[in-house]
Tab-separated table of C-alpha atoms in Angstrom:
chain	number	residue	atom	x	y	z
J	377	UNK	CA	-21.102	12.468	34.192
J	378	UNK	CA	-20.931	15.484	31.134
J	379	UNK	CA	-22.182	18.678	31.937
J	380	UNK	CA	-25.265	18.067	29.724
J	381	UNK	CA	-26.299	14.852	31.228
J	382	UNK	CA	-25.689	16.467	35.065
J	383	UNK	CA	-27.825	19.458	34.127
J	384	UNK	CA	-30.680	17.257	33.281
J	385	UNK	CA	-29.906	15.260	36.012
J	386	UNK	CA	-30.718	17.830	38.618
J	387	UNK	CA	-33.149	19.314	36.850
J	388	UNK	CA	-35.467	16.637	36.925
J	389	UNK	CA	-33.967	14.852	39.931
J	390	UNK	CA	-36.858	13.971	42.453
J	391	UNK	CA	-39.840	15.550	40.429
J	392	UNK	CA	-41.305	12.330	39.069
J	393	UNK	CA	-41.629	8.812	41.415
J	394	UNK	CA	-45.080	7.746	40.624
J	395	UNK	CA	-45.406	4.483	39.018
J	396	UNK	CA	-46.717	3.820	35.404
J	397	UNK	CA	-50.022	2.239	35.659
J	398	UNK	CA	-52.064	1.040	32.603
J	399	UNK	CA	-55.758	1.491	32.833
J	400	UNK	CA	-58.941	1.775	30.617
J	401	UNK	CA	-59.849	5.417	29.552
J	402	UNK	CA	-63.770	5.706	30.717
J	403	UNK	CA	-66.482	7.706	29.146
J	404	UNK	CA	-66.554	10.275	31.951
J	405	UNK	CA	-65.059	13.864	30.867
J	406	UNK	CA	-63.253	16.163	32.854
J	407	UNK	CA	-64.818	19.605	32.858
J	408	UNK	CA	-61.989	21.609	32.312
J	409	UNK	CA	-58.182	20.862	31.763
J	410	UNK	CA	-55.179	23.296	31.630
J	411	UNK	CA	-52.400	22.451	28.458
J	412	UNK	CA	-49.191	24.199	28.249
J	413	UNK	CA	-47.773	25.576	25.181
J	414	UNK	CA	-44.533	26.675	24.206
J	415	UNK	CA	-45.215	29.996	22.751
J	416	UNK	CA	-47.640	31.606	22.004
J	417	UNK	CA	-50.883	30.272	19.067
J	418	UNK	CA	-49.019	28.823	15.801
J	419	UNK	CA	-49.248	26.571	13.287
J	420	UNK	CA	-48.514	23.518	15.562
J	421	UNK	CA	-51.678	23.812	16.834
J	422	UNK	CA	-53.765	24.184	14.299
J	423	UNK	CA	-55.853	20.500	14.584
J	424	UNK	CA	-56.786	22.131	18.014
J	425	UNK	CA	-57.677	25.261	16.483
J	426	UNK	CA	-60.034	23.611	13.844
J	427	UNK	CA	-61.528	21.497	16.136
J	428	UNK	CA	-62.211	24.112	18.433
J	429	UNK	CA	-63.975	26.361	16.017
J	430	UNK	CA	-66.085	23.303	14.431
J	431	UNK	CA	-67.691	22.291	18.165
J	432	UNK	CA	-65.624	19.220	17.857
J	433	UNK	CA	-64.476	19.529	22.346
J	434	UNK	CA	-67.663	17.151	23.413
J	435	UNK	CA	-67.692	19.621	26.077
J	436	UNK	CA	-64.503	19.625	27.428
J	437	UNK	CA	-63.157	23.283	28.273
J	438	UNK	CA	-59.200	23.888	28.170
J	439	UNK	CA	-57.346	26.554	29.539
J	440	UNK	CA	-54.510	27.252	27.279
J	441	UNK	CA	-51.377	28.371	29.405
J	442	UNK	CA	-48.399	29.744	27.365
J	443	UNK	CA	-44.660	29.597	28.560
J	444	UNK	CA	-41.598	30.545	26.792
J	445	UNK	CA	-39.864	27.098	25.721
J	446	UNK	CA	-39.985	23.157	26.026
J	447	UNK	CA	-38.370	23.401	29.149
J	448	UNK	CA	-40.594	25.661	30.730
J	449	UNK	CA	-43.873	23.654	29.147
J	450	UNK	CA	-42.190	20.824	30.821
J	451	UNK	CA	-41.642	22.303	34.223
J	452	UNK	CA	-45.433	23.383	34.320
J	453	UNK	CA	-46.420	20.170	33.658
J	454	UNK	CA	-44.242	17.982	36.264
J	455	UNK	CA	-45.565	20.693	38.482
J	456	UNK	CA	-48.558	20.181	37.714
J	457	UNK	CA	-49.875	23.176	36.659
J	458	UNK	CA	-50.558	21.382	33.551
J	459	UNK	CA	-52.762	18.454	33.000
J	460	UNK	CA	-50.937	18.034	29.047
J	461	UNK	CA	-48.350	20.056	27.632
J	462	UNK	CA	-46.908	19.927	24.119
J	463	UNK	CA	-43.380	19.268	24.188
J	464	UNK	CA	-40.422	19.185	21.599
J	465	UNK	CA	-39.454	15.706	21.144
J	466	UNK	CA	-35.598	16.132	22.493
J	467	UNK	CA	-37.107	17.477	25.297
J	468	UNK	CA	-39.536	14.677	26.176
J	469	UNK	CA	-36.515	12.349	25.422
J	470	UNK	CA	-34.216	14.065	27.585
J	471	UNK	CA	-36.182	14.029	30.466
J	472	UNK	CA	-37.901	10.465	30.377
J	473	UNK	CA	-34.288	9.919	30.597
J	474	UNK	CA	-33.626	11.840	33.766
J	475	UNK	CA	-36.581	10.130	35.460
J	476	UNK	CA	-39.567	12.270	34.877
J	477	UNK	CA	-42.429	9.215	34.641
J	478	UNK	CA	-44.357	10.914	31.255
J	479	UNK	CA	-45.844	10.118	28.223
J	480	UNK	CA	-46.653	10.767	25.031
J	481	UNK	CA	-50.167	10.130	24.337
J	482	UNK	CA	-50.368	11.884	20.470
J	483	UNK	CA	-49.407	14.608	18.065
J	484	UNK	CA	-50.590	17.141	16.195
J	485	UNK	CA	-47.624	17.261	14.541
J	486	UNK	CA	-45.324	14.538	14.383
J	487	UNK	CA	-42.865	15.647	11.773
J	488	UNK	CA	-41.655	19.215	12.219
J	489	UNK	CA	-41.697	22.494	9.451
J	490	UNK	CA	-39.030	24.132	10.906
J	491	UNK	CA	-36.498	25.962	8.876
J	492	UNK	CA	-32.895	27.618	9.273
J	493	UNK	CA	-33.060	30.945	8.499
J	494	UNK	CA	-29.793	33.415	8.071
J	495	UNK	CA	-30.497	37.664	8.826
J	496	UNK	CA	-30.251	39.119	5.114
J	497	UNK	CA	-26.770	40.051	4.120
J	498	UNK	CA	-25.023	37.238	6.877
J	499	UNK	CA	-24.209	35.069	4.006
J	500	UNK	CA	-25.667	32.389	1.767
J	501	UNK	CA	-24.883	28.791	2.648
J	502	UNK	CA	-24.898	26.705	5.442
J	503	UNK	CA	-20.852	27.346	5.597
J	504	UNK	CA	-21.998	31.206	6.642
J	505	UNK	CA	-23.481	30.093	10.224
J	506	UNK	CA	-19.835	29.668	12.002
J	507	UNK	CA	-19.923	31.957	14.055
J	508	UNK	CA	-22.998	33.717	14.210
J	509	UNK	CA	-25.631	34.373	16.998
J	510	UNK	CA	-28.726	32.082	17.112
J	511	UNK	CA	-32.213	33.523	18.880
J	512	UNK	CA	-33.205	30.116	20.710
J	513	UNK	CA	-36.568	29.087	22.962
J	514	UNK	CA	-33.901	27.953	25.512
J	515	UNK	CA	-31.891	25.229	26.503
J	516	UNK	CA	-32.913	21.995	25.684
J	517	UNK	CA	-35.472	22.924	23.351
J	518	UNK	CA	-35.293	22.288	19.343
J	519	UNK	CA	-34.313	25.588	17.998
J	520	UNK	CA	-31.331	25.451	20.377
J	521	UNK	CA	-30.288	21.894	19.830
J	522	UNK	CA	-31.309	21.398	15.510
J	523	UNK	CA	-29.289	24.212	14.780
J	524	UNK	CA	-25.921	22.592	16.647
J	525	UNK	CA	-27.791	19.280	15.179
J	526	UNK	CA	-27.634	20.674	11.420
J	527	UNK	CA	-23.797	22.476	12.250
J	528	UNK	CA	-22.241	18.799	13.306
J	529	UNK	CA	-24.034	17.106	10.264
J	530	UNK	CA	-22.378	19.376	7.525
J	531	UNK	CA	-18.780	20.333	9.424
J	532	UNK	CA	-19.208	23.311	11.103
J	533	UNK	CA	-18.148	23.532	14.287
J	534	UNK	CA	-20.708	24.439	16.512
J	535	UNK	CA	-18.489	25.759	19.324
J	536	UNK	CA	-18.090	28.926	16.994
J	537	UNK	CA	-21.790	29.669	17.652
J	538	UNK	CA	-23.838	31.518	20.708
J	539	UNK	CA	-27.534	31.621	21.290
J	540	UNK	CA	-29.505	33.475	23.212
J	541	UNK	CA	-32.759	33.111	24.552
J	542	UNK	CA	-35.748	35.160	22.908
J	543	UNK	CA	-38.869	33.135	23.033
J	544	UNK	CA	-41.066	31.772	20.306
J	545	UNK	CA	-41.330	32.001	16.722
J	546	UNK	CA	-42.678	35.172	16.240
J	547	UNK	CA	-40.071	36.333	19.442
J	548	UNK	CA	-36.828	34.543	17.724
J	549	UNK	CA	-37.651	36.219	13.646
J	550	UNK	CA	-37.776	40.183	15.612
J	551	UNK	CA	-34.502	38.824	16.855
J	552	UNK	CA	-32.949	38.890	13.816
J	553	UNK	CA	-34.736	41.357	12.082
J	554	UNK	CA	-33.695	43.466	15.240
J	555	UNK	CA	-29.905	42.662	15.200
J	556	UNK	CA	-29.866	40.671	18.544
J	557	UNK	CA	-29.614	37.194	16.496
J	558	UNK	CA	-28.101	36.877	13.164
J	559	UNK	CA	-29.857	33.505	12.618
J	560	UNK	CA	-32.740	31.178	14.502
J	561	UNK	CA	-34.621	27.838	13.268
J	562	UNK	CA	-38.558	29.102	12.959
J	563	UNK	CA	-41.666	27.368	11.487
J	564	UNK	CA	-43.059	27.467	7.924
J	565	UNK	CA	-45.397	30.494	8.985
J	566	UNK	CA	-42.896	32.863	10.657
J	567	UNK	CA	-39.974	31.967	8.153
J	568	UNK	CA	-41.888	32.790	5.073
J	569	UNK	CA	-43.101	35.895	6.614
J	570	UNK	CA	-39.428	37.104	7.220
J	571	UNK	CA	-38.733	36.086	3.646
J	572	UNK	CA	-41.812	38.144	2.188
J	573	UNK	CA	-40.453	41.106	4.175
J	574	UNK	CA	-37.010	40.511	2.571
J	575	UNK	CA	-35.338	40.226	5.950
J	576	UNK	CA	-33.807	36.663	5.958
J	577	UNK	CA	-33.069	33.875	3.610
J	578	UNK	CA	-33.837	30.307	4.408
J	579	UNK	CA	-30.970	28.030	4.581
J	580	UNK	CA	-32.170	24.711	4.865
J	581	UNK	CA	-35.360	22.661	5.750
J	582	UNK	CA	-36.037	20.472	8.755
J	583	UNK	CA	-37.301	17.912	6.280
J	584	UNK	CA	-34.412	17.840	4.391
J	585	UNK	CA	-32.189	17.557	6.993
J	586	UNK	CA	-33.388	15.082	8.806
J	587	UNK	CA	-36.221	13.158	7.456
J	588	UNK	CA	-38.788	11.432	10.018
J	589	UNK	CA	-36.877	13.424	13.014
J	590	UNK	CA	-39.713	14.166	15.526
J	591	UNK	CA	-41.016	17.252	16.201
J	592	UNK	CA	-44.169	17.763	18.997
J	593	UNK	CA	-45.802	15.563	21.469
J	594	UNK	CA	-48.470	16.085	23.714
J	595	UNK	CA	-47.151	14.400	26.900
J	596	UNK	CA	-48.736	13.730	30.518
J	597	UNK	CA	-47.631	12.762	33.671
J	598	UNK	CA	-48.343	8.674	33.962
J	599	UNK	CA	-49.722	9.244	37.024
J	600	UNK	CA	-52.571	11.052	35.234
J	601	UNK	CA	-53.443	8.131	33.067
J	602	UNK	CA	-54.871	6.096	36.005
J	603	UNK	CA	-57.566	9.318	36.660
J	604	UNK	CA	-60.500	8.488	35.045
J	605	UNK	CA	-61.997	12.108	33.977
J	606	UNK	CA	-58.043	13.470	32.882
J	607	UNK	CA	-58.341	9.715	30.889
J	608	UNK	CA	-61.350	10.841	29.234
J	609	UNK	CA	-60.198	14.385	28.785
J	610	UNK	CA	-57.136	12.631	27.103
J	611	UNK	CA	-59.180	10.847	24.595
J	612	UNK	CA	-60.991	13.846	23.416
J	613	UNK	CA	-57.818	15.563	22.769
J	614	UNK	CA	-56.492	12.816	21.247
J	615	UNK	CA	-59.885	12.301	18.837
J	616	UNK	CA	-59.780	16.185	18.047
J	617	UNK	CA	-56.779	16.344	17.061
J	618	UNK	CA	-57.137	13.241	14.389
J	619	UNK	CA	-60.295	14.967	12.839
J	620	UNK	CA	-58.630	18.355	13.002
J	621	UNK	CA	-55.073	16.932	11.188
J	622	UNK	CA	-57.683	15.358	8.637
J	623	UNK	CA	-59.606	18.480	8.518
J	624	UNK	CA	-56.536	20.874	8.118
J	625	UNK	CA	-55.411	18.602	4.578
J	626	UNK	CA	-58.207	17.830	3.080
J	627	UNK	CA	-59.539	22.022	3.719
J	628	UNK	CA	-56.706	23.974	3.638
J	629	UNK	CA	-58.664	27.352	3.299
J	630	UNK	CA	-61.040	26.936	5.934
J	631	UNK	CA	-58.358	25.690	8.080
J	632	UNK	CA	-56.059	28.644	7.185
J	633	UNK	CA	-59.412	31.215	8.231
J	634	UNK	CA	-59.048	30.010	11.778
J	635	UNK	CA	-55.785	30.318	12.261
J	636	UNK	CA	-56.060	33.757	11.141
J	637	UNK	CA	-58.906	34.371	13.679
J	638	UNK	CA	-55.697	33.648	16.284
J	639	UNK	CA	-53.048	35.308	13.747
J	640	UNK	CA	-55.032	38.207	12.576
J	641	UNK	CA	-52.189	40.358	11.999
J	642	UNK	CA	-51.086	37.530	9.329
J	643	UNK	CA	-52.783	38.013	5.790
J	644	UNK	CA	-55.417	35.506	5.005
J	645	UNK	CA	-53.706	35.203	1.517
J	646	UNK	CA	-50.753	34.214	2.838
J	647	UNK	CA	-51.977	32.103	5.623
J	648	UNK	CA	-53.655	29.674	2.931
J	649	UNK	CA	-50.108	29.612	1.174
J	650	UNK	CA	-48.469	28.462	4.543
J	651	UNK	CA	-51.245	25.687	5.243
J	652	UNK	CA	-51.161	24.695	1.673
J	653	UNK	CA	-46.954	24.440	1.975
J	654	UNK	CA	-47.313	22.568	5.506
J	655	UNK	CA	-49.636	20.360	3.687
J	656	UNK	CA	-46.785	19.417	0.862
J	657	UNK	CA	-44.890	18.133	3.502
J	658	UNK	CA	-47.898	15.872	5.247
J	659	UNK	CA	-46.665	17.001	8.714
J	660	UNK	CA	-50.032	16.210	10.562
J	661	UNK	CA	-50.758	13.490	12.741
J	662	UNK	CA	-53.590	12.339	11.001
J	663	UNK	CA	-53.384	8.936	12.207
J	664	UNK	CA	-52.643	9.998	15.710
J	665	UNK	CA	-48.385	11.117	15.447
J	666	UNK	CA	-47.331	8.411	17.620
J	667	UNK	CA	-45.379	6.357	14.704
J	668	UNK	CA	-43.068	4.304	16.668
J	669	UNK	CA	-40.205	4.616	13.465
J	670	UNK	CA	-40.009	8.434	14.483
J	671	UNK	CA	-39.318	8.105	17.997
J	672	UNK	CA	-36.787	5.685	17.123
J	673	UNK	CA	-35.027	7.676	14.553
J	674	UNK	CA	-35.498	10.731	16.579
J	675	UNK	CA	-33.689	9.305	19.365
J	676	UNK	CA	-31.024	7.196	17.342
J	677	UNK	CA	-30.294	10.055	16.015
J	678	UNK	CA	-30.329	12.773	18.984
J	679	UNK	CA	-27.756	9.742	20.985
J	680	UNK	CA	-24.876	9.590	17.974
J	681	UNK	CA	-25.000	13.388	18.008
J	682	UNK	CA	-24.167	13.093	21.990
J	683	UNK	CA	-27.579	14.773	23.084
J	684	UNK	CA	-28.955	11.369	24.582
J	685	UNK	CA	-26.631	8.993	26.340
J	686	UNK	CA	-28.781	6.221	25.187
J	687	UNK	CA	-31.626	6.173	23.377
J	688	UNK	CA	-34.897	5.165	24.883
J	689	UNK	CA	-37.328	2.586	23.114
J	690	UNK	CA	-40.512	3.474	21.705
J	691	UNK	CA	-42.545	1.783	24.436
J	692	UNK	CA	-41.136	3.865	27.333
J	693	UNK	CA	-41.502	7.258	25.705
J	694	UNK	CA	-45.036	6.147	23.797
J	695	UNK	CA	-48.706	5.206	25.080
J	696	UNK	CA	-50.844	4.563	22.361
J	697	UNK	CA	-53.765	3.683	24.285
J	698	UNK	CA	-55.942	6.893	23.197
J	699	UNK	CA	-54.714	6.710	19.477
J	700	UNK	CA	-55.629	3.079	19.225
J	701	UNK	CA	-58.662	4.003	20.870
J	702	UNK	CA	-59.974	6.880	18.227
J	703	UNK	CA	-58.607	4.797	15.242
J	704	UNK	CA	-61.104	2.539	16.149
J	705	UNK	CA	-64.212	4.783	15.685
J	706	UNK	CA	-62.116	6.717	13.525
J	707	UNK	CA	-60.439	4.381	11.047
J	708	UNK	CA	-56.863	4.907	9.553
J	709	UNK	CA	-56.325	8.124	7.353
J	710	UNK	CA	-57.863	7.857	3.937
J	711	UNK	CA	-56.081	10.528	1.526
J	712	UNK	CA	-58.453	11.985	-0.756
């Protein structure tokens, strides 16, 4: 067994032995749920964010809890600290793989806005990153393993590289600004900030990389799909975040304003320029984020770059049961 696959291996080892069971969500609503986030409030969120200021919870109160990293968003959740957490998708497939019994029940944000970002003055090109220090979230997560992801793809050899772990966006940009890192892979927010300040250049895009590779799910513990008030408290997180990935591209502005009520150190200005950028790339799961093609490709691709051993099938990393459920009062995504 490699060293990656026996790390996961014990990591997840004996955490997860309940059964998948497949049951009805019912109209009854949990009170209160706690979600785990990687980092702290960004643009990932922002469906959430909208649909929190518009009254759109139907009453359901969550209790955001922040951790550094998808492993550590993981961790709370298997412990059960969490009721949902939102995951990178290497992650989720990594440890479905070592046995954790999850799911993903929808996105925010299916496809991911992340770029590659080099310190200003640390070279150019993507030839420039042999060799350099990367500020990563932590092992396992996706600005540890797209930046060896994007190295393999265009000949560089990875091995020349070392990362550290910082933290989240905000955490890995001070990094490099700071001289810790000399490069990190950040979202569309944090990366153009850095470039506004003249601090780093920006590399390459996600997008163009790697087109259709995953980038968030919100996942859960099967065992909590067979509990009808967590079931319920699914499907309103589910239906928010449809109306708030809707919201956020057909109202860029307004849906810029709240994210600088949770960003307030960010311009509004140049908060509506990041939405308006993120919405160029139609990123949002406005039909729920749980397109079987990108879990395929995501995993395809994560298992010929040796960071799966195999590569699960949609249907055992995927329960569409809440999505299906909100498209039907909902309707599929009309672009206007």
């Amino acid at each position: 067994m490699s060293h990656h696959r026996l790390r996961w291996h014990r990591f997840w080892l004996g955490l997860c032995a309940v059964p998948f069971l497949i049951v009805d969500a019912p109209d009854a609503i949990a009170a209160k749920i706690k979600m785990a986030f990687p980092g702290p409030v960004t643009t990932f969120s922002l469906p959430y964010l909208v649909a929190q200021k518009k009254g759109w919870m139907d009453g359901l109160e969550v209790e955001d809890v922040h951790v550094t990293g998808d492993a550590n968003a993981m961790r709370v959740l298997l412990s059960e600290n969490a009721d949902i957490a939102l995951v990178g998708t290497l992650n989720v497939l990594a440890s479905i793989h070592a046995g954790a019994n999850i799911r993903s029940v929808h996105s925010w944000q299916p496809i991911g806005d992340y770029s590659l970002v080099l310190a200003t003055g640390k070279g150019s090109k993507l030839a420039d990153l042999a060799g350099k220090t990367f500020a990563s979230s932590g092992p396992g997560g996706l600005p540890d393993q797209l930046p060896r992801l994007i190295m393999r793809k265009h000949g560089i050899d990875e091995s020349t590289a070392r990362f550290v772990q910082v933290g989240g966006h905000a955490a890995r940009l001070q990094a490099v600004i700071g001289g810790r890192a000399d490069a990190t892979l950040i979202n569309t927010v944090t990366a153009l900030k850095g470039v506004q300040d003249g601090k780093v250049a920006v590399l390459t895009k996600l997008s163009s990389e790697f087109s259709g590779l995953g980038y968030v799910w919100n996942v859960v513990r099967t065992e909590a799909l067979t509990k009808p008030e967590l079931a319920a408290a699914f499907q309103t997180m589910t239906d928010i975040g449809i109306r708030g990935s809707r919201y956020v591209m057909e109202n860029p502005d307004e849906a810029a304003a709240a994210l600088h009520e949770r960003l307030p150190d960010l311009e509004l200005t140049f908060l509506k320029a990041v939405v308006r950028d993120l919405n160029s790339e139609k990123l949002w799961g406005v039909n729920g984020g749980l397109d079987p093609a990108i879990e395929e490709f995501t995993a395809e691709l994560n298992m010929k770059l040796g960071n799966l051993p195999v590569a699960p099938a949609a249907k055992d990393v995927l329960d569409p049961r809440f999505v299906d459920a909100a498209l039907k009062k909902l309707g599929p995504y009309q672009a206007k």
